CSV table of C-alpha atoms in Angstrom, one decimal:
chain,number,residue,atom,x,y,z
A,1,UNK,CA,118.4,99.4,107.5
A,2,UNK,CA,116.6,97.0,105.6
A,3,UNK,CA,112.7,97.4,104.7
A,4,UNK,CA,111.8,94.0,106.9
A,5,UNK,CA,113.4,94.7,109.6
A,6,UNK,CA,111.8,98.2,109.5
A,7,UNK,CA,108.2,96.2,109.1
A,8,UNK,CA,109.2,94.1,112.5
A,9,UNK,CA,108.8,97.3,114.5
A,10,UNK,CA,105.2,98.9,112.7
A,11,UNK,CA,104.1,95.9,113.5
A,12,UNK,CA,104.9,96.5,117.2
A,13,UNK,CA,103.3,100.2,117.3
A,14,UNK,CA,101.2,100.4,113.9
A,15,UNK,CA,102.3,103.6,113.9
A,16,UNK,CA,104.5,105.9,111.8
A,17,UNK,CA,104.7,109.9,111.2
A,18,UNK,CA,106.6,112.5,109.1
A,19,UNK,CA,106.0,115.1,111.5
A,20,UNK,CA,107.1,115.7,115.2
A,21,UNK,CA,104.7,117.2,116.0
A,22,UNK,CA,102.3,114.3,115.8
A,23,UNK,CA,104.9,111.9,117.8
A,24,UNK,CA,103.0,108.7,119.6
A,25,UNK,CA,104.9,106.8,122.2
A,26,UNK,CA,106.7,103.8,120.3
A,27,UNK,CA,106.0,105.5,116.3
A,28,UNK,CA,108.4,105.1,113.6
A,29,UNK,CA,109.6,108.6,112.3
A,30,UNK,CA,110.5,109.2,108.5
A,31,UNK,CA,112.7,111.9,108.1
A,32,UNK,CA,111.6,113.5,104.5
A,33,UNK,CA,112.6,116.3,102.8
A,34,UNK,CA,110.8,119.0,101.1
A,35,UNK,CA,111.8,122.7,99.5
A,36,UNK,CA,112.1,124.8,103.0
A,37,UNK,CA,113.1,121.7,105.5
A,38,UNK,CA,114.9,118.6,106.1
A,39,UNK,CA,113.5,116.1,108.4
A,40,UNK,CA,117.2,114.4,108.9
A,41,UNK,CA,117.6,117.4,111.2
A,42,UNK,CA,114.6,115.9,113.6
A,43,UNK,CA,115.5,112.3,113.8
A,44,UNK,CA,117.1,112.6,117.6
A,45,UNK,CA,114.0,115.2,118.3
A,46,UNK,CA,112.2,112.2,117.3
A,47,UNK,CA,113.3,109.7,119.4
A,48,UNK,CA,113.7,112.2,122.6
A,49,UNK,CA,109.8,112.6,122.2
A,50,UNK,CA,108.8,108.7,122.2
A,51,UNK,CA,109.2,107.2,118.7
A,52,UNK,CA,110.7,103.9,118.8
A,53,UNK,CA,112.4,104.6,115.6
A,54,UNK,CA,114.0,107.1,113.4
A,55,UNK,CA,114.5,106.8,109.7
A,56,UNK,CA,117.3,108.9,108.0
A,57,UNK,CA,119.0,109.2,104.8
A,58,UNK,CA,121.8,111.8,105.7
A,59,UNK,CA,124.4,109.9,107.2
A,60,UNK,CA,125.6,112.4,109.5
A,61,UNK,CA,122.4,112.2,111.4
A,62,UNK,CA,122.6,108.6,112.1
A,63,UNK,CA,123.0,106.8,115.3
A,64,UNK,CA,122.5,103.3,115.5
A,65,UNK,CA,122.6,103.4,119.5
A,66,UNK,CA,119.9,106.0,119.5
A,67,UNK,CA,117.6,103.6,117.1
A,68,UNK,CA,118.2,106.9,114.5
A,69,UNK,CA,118.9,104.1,111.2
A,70,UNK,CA,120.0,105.2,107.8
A,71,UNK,CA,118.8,104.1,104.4
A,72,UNK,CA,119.5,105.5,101.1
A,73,UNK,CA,116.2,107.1,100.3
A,74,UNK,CA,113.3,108.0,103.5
A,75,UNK,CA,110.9,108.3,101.6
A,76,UNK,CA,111.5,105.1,99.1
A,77,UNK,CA,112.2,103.6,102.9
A,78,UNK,CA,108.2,104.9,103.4
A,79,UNK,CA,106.9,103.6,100.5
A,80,UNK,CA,108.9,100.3,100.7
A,81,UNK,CA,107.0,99.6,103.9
A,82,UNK,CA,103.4,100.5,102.7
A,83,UNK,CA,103.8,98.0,99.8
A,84,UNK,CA,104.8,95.6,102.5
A,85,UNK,CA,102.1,96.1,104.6
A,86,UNK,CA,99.3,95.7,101.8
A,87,UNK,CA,100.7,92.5,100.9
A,88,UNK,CA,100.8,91.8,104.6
A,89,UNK,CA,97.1,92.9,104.4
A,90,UNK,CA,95.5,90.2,102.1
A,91,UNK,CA,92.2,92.2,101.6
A,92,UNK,CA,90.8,93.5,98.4
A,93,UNK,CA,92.3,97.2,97.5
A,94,UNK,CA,89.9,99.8,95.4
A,95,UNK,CA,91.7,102.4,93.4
A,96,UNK,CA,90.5,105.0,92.5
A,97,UNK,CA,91.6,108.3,90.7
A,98,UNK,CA,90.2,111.0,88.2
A,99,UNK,CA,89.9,114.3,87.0
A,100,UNK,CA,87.0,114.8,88.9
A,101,UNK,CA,84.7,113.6,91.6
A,102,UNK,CA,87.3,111.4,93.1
A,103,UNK,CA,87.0,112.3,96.7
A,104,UNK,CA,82.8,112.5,96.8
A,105,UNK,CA,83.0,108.9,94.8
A,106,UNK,CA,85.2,107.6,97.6
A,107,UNK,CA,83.3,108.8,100.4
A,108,UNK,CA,80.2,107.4,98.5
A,109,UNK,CA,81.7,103.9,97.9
A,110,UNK,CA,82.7,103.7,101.0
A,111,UNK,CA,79.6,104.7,102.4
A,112,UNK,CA,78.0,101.6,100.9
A,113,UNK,CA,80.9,98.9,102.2
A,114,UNK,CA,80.3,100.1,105.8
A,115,UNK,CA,77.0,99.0,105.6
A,116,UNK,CA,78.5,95.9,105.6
A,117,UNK,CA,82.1,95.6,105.9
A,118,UNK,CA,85.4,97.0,108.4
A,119,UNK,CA,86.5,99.6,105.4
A,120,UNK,CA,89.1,102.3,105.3
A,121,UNK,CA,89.8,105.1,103.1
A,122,UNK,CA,91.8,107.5,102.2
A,123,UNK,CA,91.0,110.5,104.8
A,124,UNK,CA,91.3,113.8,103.6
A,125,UNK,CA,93.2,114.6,100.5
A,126,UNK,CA,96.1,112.1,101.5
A,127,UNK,CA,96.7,111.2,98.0
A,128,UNK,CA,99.7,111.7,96.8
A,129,UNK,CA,103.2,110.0,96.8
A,130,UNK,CA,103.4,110.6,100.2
A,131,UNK,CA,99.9,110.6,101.4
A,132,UNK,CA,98.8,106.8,100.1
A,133,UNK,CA,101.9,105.1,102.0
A,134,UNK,CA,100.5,107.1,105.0
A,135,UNK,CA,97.0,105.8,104.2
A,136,UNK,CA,97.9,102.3,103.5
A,137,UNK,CA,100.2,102.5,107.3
A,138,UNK,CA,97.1,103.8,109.0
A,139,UNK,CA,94.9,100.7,108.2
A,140,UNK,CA,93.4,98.7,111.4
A,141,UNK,CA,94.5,95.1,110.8
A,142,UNK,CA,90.8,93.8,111.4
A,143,UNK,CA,89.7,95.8,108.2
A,144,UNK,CA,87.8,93.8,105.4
A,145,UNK,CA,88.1,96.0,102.5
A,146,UNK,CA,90.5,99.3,101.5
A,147,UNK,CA,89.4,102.3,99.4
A,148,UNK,CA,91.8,104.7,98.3
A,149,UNK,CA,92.1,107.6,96.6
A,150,UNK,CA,95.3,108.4,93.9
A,151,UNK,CA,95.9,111.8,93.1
A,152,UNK,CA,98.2,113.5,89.9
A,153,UNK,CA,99.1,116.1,88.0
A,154,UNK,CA,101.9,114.3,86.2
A,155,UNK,CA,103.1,111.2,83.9
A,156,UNK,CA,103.8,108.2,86.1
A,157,UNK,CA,102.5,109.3,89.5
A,158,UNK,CA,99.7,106.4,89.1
A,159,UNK,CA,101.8,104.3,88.2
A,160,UNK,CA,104.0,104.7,91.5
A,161,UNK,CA,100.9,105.2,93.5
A,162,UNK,CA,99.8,101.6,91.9
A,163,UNK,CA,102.9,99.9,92.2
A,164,UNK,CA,102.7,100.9,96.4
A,165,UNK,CA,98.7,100.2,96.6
A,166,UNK,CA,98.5,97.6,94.0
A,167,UNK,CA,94.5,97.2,93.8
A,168,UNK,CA,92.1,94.6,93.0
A,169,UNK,CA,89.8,96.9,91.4
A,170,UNK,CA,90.0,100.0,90.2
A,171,UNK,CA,88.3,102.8,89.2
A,172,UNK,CA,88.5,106.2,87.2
A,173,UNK,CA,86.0,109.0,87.8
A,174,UNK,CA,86.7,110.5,84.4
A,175,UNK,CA,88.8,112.7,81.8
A,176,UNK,CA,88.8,116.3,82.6
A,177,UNK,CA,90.7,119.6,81.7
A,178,UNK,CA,92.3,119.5,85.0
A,179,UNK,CA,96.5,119.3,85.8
A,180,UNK,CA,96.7,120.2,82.2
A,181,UNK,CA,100.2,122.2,82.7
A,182,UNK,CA,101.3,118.9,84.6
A,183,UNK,CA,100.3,116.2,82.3
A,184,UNK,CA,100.8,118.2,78.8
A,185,UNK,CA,97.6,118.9,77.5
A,186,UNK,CA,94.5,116.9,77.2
A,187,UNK,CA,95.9,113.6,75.5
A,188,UNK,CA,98.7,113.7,78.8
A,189,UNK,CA,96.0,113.8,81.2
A,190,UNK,CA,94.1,110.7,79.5
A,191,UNK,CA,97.6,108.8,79.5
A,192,UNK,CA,98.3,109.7,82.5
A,193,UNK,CA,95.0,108.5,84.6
A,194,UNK,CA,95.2,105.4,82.1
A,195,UNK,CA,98.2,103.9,84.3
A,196,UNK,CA,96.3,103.0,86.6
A,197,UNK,CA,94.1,100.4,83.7
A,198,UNK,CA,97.5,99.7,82.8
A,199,UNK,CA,98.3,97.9,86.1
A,200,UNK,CA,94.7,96.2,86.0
A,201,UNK,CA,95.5,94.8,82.8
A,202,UNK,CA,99.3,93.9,83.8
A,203,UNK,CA,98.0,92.2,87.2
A,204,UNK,CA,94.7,90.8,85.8
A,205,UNK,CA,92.8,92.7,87.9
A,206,UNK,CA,89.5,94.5,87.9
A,207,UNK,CA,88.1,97.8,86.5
A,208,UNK,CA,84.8,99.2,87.2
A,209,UNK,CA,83.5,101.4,84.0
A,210,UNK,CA,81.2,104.1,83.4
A,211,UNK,CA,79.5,102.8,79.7
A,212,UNK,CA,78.7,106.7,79.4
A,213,UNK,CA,82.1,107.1,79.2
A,214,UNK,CA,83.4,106.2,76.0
A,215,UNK,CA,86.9,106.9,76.6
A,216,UNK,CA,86.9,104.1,79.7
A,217,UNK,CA,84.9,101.9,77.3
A,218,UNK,CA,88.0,101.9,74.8
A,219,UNK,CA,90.9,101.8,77.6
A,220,UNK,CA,89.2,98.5,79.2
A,221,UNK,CA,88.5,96.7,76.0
A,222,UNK,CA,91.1,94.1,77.4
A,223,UNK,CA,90.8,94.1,81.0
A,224,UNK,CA,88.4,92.4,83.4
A,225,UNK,CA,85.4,94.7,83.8
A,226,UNK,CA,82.3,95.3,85.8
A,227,UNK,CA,80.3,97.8,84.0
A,228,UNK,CA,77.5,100.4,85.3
A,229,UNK,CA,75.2,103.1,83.5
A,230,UNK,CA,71.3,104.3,82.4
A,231,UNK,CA,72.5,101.0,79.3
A,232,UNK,CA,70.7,98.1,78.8
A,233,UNK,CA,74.1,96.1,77.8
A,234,UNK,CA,75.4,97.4,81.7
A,235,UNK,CA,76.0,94.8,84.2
A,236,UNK,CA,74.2,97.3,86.5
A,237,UNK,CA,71.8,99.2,85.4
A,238,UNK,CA,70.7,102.3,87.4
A,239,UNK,CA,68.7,105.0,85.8
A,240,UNK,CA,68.8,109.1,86.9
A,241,UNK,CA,65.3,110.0,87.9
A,242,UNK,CA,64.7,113.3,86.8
A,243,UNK,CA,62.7,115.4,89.9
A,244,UNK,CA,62.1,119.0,90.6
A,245,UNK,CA,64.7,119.4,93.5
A,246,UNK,CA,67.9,120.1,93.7
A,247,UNK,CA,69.2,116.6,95.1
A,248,UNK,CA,70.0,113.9,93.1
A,249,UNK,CA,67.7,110.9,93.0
A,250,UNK,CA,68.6,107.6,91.2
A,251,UNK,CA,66.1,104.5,90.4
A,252,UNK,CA,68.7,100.7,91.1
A,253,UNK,CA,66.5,97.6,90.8
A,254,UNK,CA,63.5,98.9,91.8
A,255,UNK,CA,64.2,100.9,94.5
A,256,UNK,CA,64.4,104.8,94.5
A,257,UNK,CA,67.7,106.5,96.1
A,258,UNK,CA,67.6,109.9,97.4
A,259,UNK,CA,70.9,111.3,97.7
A,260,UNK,CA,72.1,115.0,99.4
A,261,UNK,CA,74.0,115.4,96.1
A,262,UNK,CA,73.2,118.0,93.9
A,263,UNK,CA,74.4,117.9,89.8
A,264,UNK,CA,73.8,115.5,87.3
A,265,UNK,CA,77.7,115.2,87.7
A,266,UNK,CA,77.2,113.1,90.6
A,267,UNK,CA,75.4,110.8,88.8
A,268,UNK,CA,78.2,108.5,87.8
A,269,UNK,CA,80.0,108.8,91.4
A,270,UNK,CA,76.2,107.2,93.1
A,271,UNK,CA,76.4,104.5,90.0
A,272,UNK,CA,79.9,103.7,90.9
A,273,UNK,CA,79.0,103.2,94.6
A,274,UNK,CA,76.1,101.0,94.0
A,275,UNK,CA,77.9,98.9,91.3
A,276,UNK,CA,80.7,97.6,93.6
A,277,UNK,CA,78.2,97.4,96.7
A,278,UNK,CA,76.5,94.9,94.8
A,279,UNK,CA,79.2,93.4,93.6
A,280,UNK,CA,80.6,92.7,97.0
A,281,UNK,CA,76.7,91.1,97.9
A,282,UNK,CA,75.5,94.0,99.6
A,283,UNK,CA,71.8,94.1,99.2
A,284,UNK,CA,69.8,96.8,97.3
A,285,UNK,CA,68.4,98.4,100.8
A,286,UNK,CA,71.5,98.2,102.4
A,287,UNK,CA,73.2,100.3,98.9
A,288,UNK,CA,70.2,102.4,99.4
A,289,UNK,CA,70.9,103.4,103.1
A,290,UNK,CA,74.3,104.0,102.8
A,291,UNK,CA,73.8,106.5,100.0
A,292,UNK,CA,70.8,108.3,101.8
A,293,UNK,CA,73.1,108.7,104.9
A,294,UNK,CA,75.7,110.5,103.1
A,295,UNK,CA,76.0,114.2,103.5
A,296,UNK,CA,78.6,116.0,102.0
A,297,UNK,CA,80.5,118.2,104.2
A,298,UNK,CA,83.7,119.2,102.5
A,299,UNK,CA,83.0,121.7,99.9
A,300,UNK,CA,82.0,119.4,97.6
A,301,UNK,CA,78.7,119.8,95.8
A,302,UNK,CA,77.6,120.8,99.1
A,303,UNK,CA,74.2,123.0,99.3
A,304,UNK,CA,73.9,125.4,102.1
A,305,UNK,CA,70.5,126.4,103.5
A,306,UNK,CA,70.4,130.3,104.3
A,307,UNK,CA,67.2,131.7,105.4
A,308,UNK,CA,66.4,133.4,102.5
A,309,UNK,CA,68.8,131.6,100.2
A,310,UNK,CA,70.8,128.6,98.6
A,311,UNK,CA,74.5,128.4,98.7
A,312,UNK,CA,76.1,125.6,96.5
A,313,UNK,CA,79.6,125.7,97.7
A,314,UNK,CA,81.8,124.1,95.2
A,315,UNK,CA,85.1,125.2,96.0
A,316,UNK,CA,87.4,122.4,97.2
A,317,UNK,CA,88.6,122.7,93.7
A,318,UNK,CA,88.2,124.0,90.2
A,319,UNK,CA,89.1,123.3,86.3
A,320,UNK,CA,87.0,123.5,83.3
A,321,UNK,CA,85.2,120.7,83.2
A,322,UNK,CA,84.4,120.6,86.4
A,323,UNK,CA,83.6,124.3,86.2
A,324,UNK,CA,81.1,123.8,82.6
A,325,UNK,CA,79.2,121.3,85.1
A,326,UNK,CA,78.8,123.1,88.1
A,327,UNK,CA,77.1,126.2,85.6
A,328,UNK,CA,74.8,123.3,83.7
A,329,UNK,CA,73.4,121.9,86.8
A,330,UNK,CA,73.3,125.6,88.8
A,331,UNK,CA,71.4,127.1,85.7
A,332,UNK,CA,68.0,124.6,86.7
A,333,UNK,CA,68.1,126.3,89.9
A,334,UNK,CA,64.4,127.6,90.9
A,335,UNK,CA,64.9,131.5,91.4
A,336,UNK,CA,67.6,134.4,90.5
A,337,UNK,CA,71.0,133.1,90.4
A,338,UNK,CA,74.9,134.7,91.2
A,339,UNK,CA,78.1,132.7,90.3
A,340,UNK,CA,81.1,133.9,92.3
A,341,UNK,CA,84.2,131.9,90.5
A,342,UNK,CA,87.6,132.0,91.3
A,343,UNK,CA,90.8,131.6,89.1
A,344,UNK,CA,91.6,128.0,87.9
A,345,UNK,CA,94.9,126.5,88.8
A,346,UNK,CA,97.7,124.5,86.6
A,347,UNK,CA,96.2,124.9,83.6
A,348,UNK,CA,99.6,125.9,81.7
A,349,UNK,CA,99.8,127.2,78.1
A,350,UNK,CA,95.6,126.6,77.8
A,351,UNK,CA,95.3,129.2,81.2
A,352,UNK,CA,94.2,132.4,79.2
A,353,UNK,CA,91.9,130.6,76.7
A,354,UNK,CA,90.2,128.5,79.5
A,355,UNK,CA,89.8,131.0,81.4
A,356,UNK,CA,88.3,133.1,79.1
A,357,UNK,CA,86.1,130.3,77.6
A,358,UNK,CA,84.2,129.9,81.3
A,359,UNK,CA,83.6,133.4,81.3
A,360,UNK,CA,82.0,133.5,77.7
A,361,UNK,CA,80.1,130.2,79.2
A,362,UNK,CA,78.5,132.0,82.0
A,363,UNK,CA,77.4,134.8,80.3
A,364,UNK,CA,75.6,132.8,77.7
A,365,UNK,CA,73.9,131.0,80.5
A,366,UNK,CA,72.6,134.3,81.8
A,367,UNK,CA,73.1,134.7,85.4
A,368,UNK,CA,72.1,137.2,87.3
A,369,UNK,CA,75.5,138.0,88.7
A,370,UNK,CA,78.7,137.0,87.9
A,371,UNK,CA,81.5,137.6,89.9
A,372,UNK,CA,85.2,136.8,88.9
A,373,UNK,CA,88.2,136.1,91.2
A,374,UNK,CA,91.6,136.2,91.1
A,375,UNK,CA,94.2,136.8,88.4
A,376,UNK,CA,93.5,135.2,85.3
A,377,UNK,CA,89.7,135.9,85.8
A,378,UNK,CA,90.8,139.6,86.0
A,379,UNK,CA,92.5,139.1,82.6
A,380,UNK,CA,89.6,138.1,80.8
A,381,UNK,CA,87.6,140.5,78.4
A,382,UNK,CA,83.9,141.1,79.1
A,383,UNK,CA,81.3,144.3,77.9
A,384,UNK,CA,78.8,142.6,80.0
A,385,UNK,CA,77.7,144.6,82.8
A,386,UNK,CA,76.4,141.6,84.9
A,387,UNK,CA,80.3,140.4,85.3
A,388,UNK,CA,82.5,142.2,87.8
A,389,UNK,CA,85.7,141.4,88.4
A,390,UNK,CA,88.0,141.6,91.6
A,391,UNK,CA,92.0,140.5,92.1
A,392,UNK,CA,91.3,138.4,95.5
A,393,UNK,CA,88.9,137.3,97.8
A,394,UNK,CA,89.5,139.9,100.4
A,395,UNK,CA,88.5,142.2,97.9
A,396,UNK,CA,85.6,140.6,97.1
A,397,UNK,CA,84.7,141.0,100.5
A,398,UNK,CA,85.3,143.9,101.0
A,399,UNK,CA,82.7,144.9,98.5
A,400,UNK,CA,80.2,142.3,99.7
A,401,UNK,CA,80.1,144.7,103.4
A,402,UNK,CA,78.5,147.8,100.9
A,403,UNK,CA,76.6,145.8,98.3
A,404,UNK,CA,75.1,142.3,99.6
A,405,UNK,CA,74.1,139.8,97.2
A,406,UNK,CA,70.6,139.4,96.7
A,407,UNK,CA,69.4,136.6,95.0
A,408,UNK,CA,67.9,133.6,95.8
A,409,UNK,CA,71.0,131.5,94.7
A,410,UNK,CA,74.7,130.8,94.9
A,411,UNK,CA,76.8,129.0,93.4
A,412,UNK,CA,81.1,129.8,94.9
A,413,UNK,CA,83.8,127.6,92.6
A,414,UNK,CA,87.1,127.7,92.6
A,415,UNK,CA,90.4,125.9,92.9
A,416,UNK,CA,91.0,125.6,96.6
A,417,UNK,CA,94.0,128.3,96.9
A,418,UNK,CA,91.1,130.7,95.9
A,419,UNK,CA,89.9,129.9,99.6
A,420,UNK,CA,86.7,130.6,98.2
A,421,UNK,CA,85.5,128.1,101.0
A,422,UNK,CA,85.9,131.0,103.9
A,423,UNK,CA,82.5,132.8,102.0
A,424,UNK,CA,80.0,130.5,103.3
A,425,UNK,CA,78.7,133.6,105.4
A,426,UNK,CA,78.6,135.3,101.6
């Protein structure tokens, strides 16, 4: 079955799932594989359950009078038809990907458009190979403007995620130690992000750039750019305001914007948001509002009020650089302070060293507690008596029900199969 004739019928239902358990009446269902299943073996499950449509590429499972339709590849067949729809689309794309911050700069930029325009974004974590065809499907045909997020940990993922989203604009959050196993070291992780300015460039397209940055200054030296930062030479200019609470407060023509974001980190993700609301002629108040009226809610830079303390829960994810920042803006914290950190994920050949390297980090900084989690934490070597270490979570907890934490602050980080998330009642 061809890819148009596919398109005929989303456009029918709008519709489409890789999952039967989330089967709608009139759906299109793409049978993908994965390691422990094979969706082939669902196609007539499919269709007995509503969907319109079944998409195979096991011939043995086809049936043309059953609407079950083979192509070579389901999931090419998925992406095939998300690059048809955005072209069906006609409204401006933003791209976005990054080491870090990619998910809270989404949410803030499209905080701002919704001031003003229909947007959708990526929900969730949908950011992948199969999650951005998904995304791009799920789009109302009434919106005016499309965020989404791109997500890696190897060479030439961008590129693929470009080739099916193919933005206008585009933007990268920054360069970090994360995916390093993946992407082969630092270098791999820069090239890798960088396909993303390689499409801008290719398609004469639009990158918005961090000036702090210097590594986006020299990768958009020739490509269109819109560029933000605390720089006179910016095209928007937005200085951090420096204030004695925890939240992050920024000063944009004039006009002082309180966000519910704490770190300097954040910074950049708020700069990004205002730069392309005012490049899309929303005003300064309207920027302004949609910031303030952001609150994060998914783990991310998120501070949770306790009665007699602060919890910054940072644990949607974890690798050094995000970790160094989390420690340099928890360390201004008023009051006594506990880290509890977990293990750091796909870090490859660098795992011991970066590990260890946080560790030596946080003891320098001088916390009052530090507790380590998981594995490679475990491995690390340590004469300090503030730093405790414990193999898992559970066991962490287990010592939490004999010997509470008592200080005024704390900061939980850690890549998200720590689950360091489920403390919140720490």
């Amino acid at each position: 079955m061809k890819t148009a004739e596919i398109f005929d019928q989303f456009l029918k239902s709008k519709i489409v799932t890789t999952d039967t358990r989330n089967i709608s009446k009139n759906c299109i269902f793409f049978a993908l594989k994965g390691a422990n299943f094979n969706g082939n073996t669902f196609g007539q499950e499919a269709i007995n359950q509503g969907a319109a449509m079944a998409i195979v590429d096991e011939k043995e499972f086809e049936n043309n009078n059953q609407n079950i339709f083979l192509v070579e590849d389901a999931l090419e067949a998925l992406q095939d038809l998300a690059r048809t729809y955005r072209n069906y689309l006609k409204i401006p794309f933003i791209g976005l990907t990054g080491s870090n911050g990619k998910t809270t700069t989404k949410e803030l930029i499209s905080a701002v458009l919704k001031e003003k325009f229909r947007t959708h974004y990526t929900f969730g974590n949908l950011n992948n190979h199969i999650g951005v065809p998904l995304t791009i499907l799920s789009i109302p045909e009434d919106t005016e403007i499309a965020v989404i997020e791109m997500g890696a940990n190897h060479q030439k993922e961008i590129e693929l995620l470009a080739s099916i989203s193919q933005p206008d604009f585009g933007y990268i959050t920054n360069f970090g130690k994360a995916h390093l196993e993946g992407f082969g070291g630092f270098e791999g992780v820069i090239k890798g992000k960088s396909e993303l300015y390689d499409y801008l460039q290719m398609h004469n397209k639009t990158a918005f750039v961090n000036l702090n940055d210097p590594i986006q200054v020299e990768k958009t030296n020739n490509i269109n750019r819109i560029t933000f930062s605390d720089k006179n030479n910016a095209d928007v200019q937005i200085e951090l305001i420096e204030n004695e609470t925890e939240y992050l407060a920024v000063e944009y023509d004039n006009l002082i914007i309180h966000s519910h974001l704490t770190g300097n980190y954040n910074f950049s993700n708020i700069s990004c948001a205002i730069a392309i609301g005012q490049h899309f002629g929303i005003d300064r108040d309207t920027i302004k509002n949609g910031i303030e009226n952001y609150f994060p809610s998914n783990n991310r830079s998120q501070i949770i009020t306790k009665e007699n303390y602060k919890i910054v829960m940072d644990a949607y994810n974890a690798n050094p650089s995000s970790m160094e920042a989390s420690f340099y803006n928890f360390v201004k914290f008023d009051g006594s302070k506990t880290i509890v950190i977990g293990d750091m994920f796909e870090l490859g050949e660098e795992s011991k060293a970066e590990h260890q390297r946080i560790l030596d980090l946080a003891e320098q900084l001088d916390f009052d507690q530090i507790f380590v989690l998981g594995h490679n934490f475990s491995e690390t070597i340590t004469n300090n008596p503030k730093v405790q270490k414990f193999e898992n979570r559970v066991a962490f907890e287990d010592y939490l029900k004999k010997n509470p934490i008592k200080t005024q602050n704390i900061l939980i980080k850690g890549s998200h199969g720590m689950r360091l998330d489920l403390l919140e009642n720490i």
